[in-house]
């Protein structure tokens, strides 16, 4: 029984040393900035497209930023970002929101709009990528 305990301790010591050494590097001056995903909560919901029949969308969006400064800037300008995205989505047609290629084109346009807003307000785009966690049209 004692040998089993000694064996378990001997095997777990290198693992705890590895786990503890990883934190020291991240706290150093040369540590890479932290990548974060800023979720726009609640999801964007609205109607789109011309015509008498109403069409709706629901978009769960995450913005990829690097560093706490970028995350703070995005959070500060979230109302303006949300407005810009709602305006973009409301101008779409059914063809521009359905299909994989159309959604990718819409995603890139949404990213450009968000970066333009932040460039105008802060002089820097801050957002590196925009992801649709979920995009539903009906």
PDB file of C-alpha atoms in Angstrom:
ATOM      1  CA  UNK A   1       0.000   0.000   0.000  1.00  0.00           C
ATOM      2  CA  UNK A   2       2.808   2.424   0.890  1.00  0.00           C
ATOM      3  CA  UNK A   3       4.549   1.710  -2.391  1.00  0.00           C
ATOM      4  CA  UNK A   4       1.380   2.611  -4.311  1.00  0.00           C
ATOM      5  CA  UNK A   5       1.100   5.926  -2.509  1.00  0.00           C
ATOM      6  CA  UNK A   6       4.785   6.636  -3.082  1.00  0.00           C
ATOM      7  CA  UNK A   7       4.419   5.734  -6.754  1.00  0.00           C
ATOM      8  CA  UNK A   8       1.379   8.016  -7.180  1.00  0.00           C
ATOM      9  CA  UNK A   9       3.194  10.895  -5.495  1.00  0.00           C
ATOM     10  CA  UNK A  10       6.271  10.340  -7.627  1.00  0.00           C
ATOM     11  CA  UNK A  11       4.187  10.377 -10.809  1.00  0.00           C
ATOM     12  CA  UNK A  12       2.161  13.451  -9.851  1.00  0.00           C
ATOM     13  CA  UNK A  13       5.105  15.689  -8.845  1.00  0.00           C
ATOM     14  CA  UNK A  14       6.359  16.302 -12.415  1.00  0.00           C
ATOM     15  CA  UNK A  15       2.823  17.190 -13.499  1.00  0.00           C
ATOM     16  CA  UNK A  16       2.381  19.778 -10.757  1.00  0.00           C
ATOM     17  CA  UNK A  17       5.779  21.264 -11.571  1.00  0.00           C
ATOM     18  CA  UNK A  18       4.764  21.631 -15.216  1.00  0.00           C
ATOM     19  CA  UNK A  19       1.438  23.195 -14.286  1.00  0.00           C
ATOM     20  CA  UNK A  20       3.103  25.719 -11.979  1.00  0.00           C
ATOM     21  CA  UNK A  21       5.846  26.685 -14.442  1.00  0.00           C
ATOM     22  CA  UNK A  22       3.341  27.623 -17.179  1.00  0.00           C
ATOM     23  CA  UNK A  23       1.907  30.518 -15.175  1.00  0.00           C
ATOM     24  CA  UNK A  24       5.273  32.201 -14.662  1.00  0.00           C
ATOM     25  CA  UNK A  25       5.873  32.638 -18.381  1.00  0.00           C
ATOM     26  CA  UNK A  26       2.454  34.188 -18.978  1.00  0.00           C
ATOM     27  CA  UNK A  27       3.019  36.779 -16.260  1.00  0.00           C
ATOM     28  CA  UNK A  28       6.372  37.935 -17.637  1.00  0.00           C
ATOM     29  CA  UNK A  29       6.947  41.157 -19.540  1.00  0.00           C
ATOM     30  CA  UNK A  30       7.279  39.322 -22.868  1.00  0.00           C
ATOM     31  CA  UNK A  31       3.951  37.495 -22.516  1.00  0.00           C
ATOM     32  CA  UNK A  32       1.764  37.536 -25.605  1.00  0.00           C
ATOM     33  CA  UNK A  33      -1.455  39.559 -25.306  1.00  0.00           C
ATOM     34  CA  UNK A  34      -4.514  37.514 -24.420  1.00  0.00           C
ATOM     35  CA  UNK A  35      -6.952  36.717 -27.231  1.00  0.00           C
ATOM     36  CA  UNK A  36     -10.573  37.062 -26.170  1.00  0.00           C
ATOM     37  CA  UNK A  37     -13.968  36.595 -27.768  1.00  0.00           C
ATOM     38  CA  UNK A  38     -16.420  39.359 -26.930  1.00  0.00           C
ATOM     39  CA  UNK A  39     -20.005  38.119 -27.344  1.00  0.00           C
ATOM     40  CA  UNK A  40     -22.674  40.597 -28.347  1.00  0.00           C
ATOM     41  CA  UNK A  41     -25.384  39.676 -25.849  1.00  0.00           C
ATOM     42  CA  UNK A  42     -28.304  39.593 -26.387  1.00  0.00           C
ATOM     43  CA  UNK A  43     -28.315  38.295 -29.945  1.00  0.00           C
ATOM     44  CA  UNK A  44     -29.254  40.678 -32.748  1.00  0.00           C
ATOM     45  CA  UNK A  45     -32.846  40.089 -33.838  1.00  0.00           C
ATOM     46  CA  UNK A  46     -34.754  41.958 -36.516  1.00  0.00           C
ATOM     47  CA  UNK A  47     -36.459  41.840 -39.854  1.00  0.00           C
ATOM     48  CA  UNK A  48     -34.908  42.178 -43.306  1.00  0.00           C
ATOM     49  CA  UNK A  49     -35.686  42.234 -47.001  1.00  0.00           C
ATOM     50  CA  UNK A  50     -38.191  44.068 -49.151  1.00  0.00           C
ATOM     51  CA  UNK A  51     -41.705  42.940 -49.847  1.00  0.00           C
ATOM     52  CA  UNK A  52     -44.967  42.467 -48.042  1.00  0.00           C
ATOM     53  CA  UNK A  53     -43.885  39.286 -46.229  1.00  0.00           C
ATOM     54  CA  UNK A  54     -41.722  39.902 -43.162  1.00  0.00           C
ATOM     55  CA  UNK A  55     -38.486  37.941 -42.903  1.00  0.00           C
ATOM     56  CA  UNK A  56     -36.607  37.695 -39.621  1.00  0.00           C
ATOM     57  CA  UNK A  57     -33.027  37.054 -38.597  1.00  0.00           C
ATOM     58  CA  UNK A  58     -31.311  36.162 -35.349  1.00  0.00           C
ATOM     59  CA  UNK A  59     -27.545  36.547 -35.200  1.00  0.00           C
ATOM     60  CA  UNK A  60     -25.357  35.446 -32.296  1.00  0.00           C
ATOM     61  CA  UNK A  61     -22.078  37.264 -32.881  1.00  0.00           C
ATOM     62  CA  UNK A  62     -18.668  37.066 -31.242  1.00  0.00           C
ATOM     63  CA  UNK A  63     -15.845  39.534 -31.875  1.00  0.00           C
ATOM     64  CA  UNK A  64     -12.231  38.368 -31.569  1.00  0.00           C
ATOM     65  CA  UNK A  65      -9.954  40.915 -29.903  1.00  0.00           C
ATOM     66  CA  UNK A  66      -6.437  40.810 -28.505  1.00  0.00           C
ATOM     67  CA  UNK A  67      -5.642  42.408 -25.180  1.00  0.00           C
ATOM     68  CA  UNK A  68      -7.702  43.951 -22.433  1.00  0.00           C
ATOM     69  CA  UNK A  69      -7.542  47.430 -23.983  1.00  0.00           C
ATOM     70  CA  UNK A  70      -9.231  46.188 -27.155  1.00  0.00           C
ATOM     71  CA  UNK A  71     -11.880  44.392 -25.129  1.00  0.00           C
ATOM     72  CA  UNK A  72     -12.609  47.574 -23.151  1.00  0.00           C
ATOM     73  CA  UNK A  73     -12.884  49.672 -26.327  1.00  0.00           C
ATOM     74  CA  UNK A  74     -15.290  47.192 -27.913  1.00  0.00           C
ATOM     75  CA  UNK A  75     -17.387  47.098 -24.746  1.00  0.00           C
ATOM     76  CA  UNK A  76     -17.462  50.912 -24.609  1.00  0.00           C
ATOM     77  CA  UNK A  77     -18.618  51.212 -28.237  1.00  0.00           C
ATOM     78  CA  UNK A  78     -20.967  48.194 -28.198  1.00  0.00           C
ATOM     79  CA  UNK A  79     -24.155  50.262 -28.711  1.00  0.00           C
ATOM     80  CA  UNK A  80     -22.696  51.872 -31.845  1.00  0.00           C
ATOM     81  CA  UNK A  81     -21.399  48.502 -33.103  1.00  0.00           C
ATOM     82  CA  UNK A  82     -24.803  46.879 -32.535  1.00  0.00           C
ATOM     83  CA  UNK A  83     -26.545  49.721 -34.383  1.00  0.00           C
ATOM     84  CA  UNK A  84     -24.216  49.385 -37.356  1.00  0.00           C
ATOM     85  CA  UNK A  85     -24.786  45.625 -37.521  1.00  0.00           C
ATOM     86  CA  UNK A  86     -28.581  45.963 -37.220  1.00  0.00           C
ATOM     87  CA  UNK A  87     -28.559  48.453 -40.098  1.00  0.00           C
ATOM     88  CA  UNK A  88     -26.409  46.099 -42.191  1.00  0.00           C
ATOM     89  CA  UNK A  89     -28.650  43.077 -41.541  1.00  0.00           C
ATOM     90  CA  UNK A  90     -31.869  45.006 -42.207  1.00  0.00           C
ATOM     91  CA  UNK A  91     -30.611  45.945 -45.709  1.00  0.00           C
ATOM     92  CA  UNK A  92     -30.032  42.326 -46.736  1.00  0.00           C
ATOM     93  CA  UNK A  93     -32.154  40.212 -49.041  1.00  0.00           C
ATOM     94  CA  UNK A  94     -33.009  36.552 -48.630  1.00  0.00           C
ATOM     95  CA  UNK A  95     -30.411  35.663 -51.274  1.00  0.00           C
ATOM     96  CA  UNK A  96     -27.669  37.571 -49.442  1.00  0.00           C
ATOM     97  CA  UNK A  97     -28.389  35.753 -46.162  1.00  0.00           C
ATOM     98  CA  UNK A  98     -28.837  32.166 -47.295  1.00  0.00           C
ATOM     99  CA  UNK A  99     -26.146  29.822 -48.550  1.00  0.00           C
ATOM    100  CA  UNK A 100     -22.625  29.330 -47.250  1.00  0.00           C
ATOM    101  CA  UNK A 101     -20.936  31.775 -49.640  1.00  0.00           C
ATOM    102  CA  UNK A 102     -23.519  34.471 -48.984  1.00  0.00           C
ATOM    103  CA  UNK A 103     -23.121  34.104 -45.211  1.00  0.00           C
ATOM    104  CA  UNK A 104     -19.338  34.333 -45.505  1.00  0.00           C
ATOM    105  CA  UNK A 105     -19.656  37.493 -47.606  1.00  0.00           C
ATOM    106  CA  UNK A 106     -22.056  38.941 -45.020  1.00  0.00           C
ATOM    107  CA  UNK A 107     -19.646  38.016 -42.216  1.00  0.00           C
ATOM    108  CA  UNK A 108     -16.778  39.821 -43.935  1.00  0.00           C
ATOM    109  CA  UNK A 109     -18.949  42.893 -44.564  1.00  0.00           C
ATOM    110  CA  UNK A 110     -20.045  42.893 -40.897  1.00  0.00           C
ATOM    111  CA  UNK A 111     -16.389  42.698 -39.812  1.00  0.00           C
ATOM    112  CA  UNK A 112     -15.539  45.629 -42.075  1.00  0.00           C
ATOM    113  CA  UNK A 113     -18.425  47.666 -40.632  1.00  0.00           C
ATOM    114  CA  UNK A 114     -17.313  46.986 -37.043  1.00  0.00           C
ATOM    115  CA  UNK A 115     -13.702  47.858 -37.845  1.00  0.00           C
ATOM    116  CA  UNK A 116     -14.817  51.067 -39.606  1.00  0.00           C
ATOM    117  CA  UNK A 117     -16.813  52.139 -36.540  1.00  0.00           C
ATOM    118  CA  UNK A 118     -13.848  51.567 -34.234  1.00  0.00           C
ATOM    119  CA  UNK A 119     -11.461  53.305 -36.650  1.00  0.00           C
ATOM    120  CA  UNK A 120     -13.709  56.379 -36.683  1.00  0.00           C
ATOM    121  CA  UNK A 121     -14.132  56.440 -32.909  1.00  0.00           C
ATOM    122  CA  UNK A 122     -10.724  55.268 -31.675  1.00  0.00           C
ATOM    123  CA  UNK A 123      -8.368  55.491 -34.659  1.00  0.00           C
ATOM    124  CA  UNK A 124      -7.693  51.751 -34.550  1.00  0.00           C
ATOM    125  CA  UNK A 125      -9.818  48.759 -35.692  1.00  0.00           C
ATOM    126  CA  UNK A 126      -9.247  46.651 -32.504  1.00  0.00           C
ATOM    127  CA  UNK A 127     -11.463  43.762 -33.772  1.00  0.00           C
ATOM    128  CA  UNK A 128      -9.538  41.078 -35.639  1.00  0.00           C
ATOM    129  CA  UNK A 129     -12.399  38.821 -36.631  1.00  0.00           C
ATOM    130  CA  UNK A 130     -16.159  38.494 -36.420  1.00  0.00           C
ATOM    131  CA  UNK A 131     -17.792  35.103 -35.978  1.00  0.00           C
ATOM    132  CA  UNK A 132     -21.377  33.990 -36.329  1.00  0.00           C
ATOM    133  CA  UNK A 133     -22.003  31.615 -33.448  1.00  0.00           C
ATOM    134  CA  UNK A 134     -25.474  31.209 -34.894  1.00  0.00           C
ATOM    135  CA  UNK A 135     -27.268  32.853 -37.822  1.00  0.00           C
ATOM    136  CA  UNK A 136     -30.923  31.996 -38.302  1.00  0.00           C
ATOM    137  CA  UNK A 137     -33.173  33.423 -40.992  1.00  0.00           C
ATOM    138  CA  UNK A 138     -36.873  32.769 -41.318  1.00  0.00           C
TER     139      UNK A 138
END
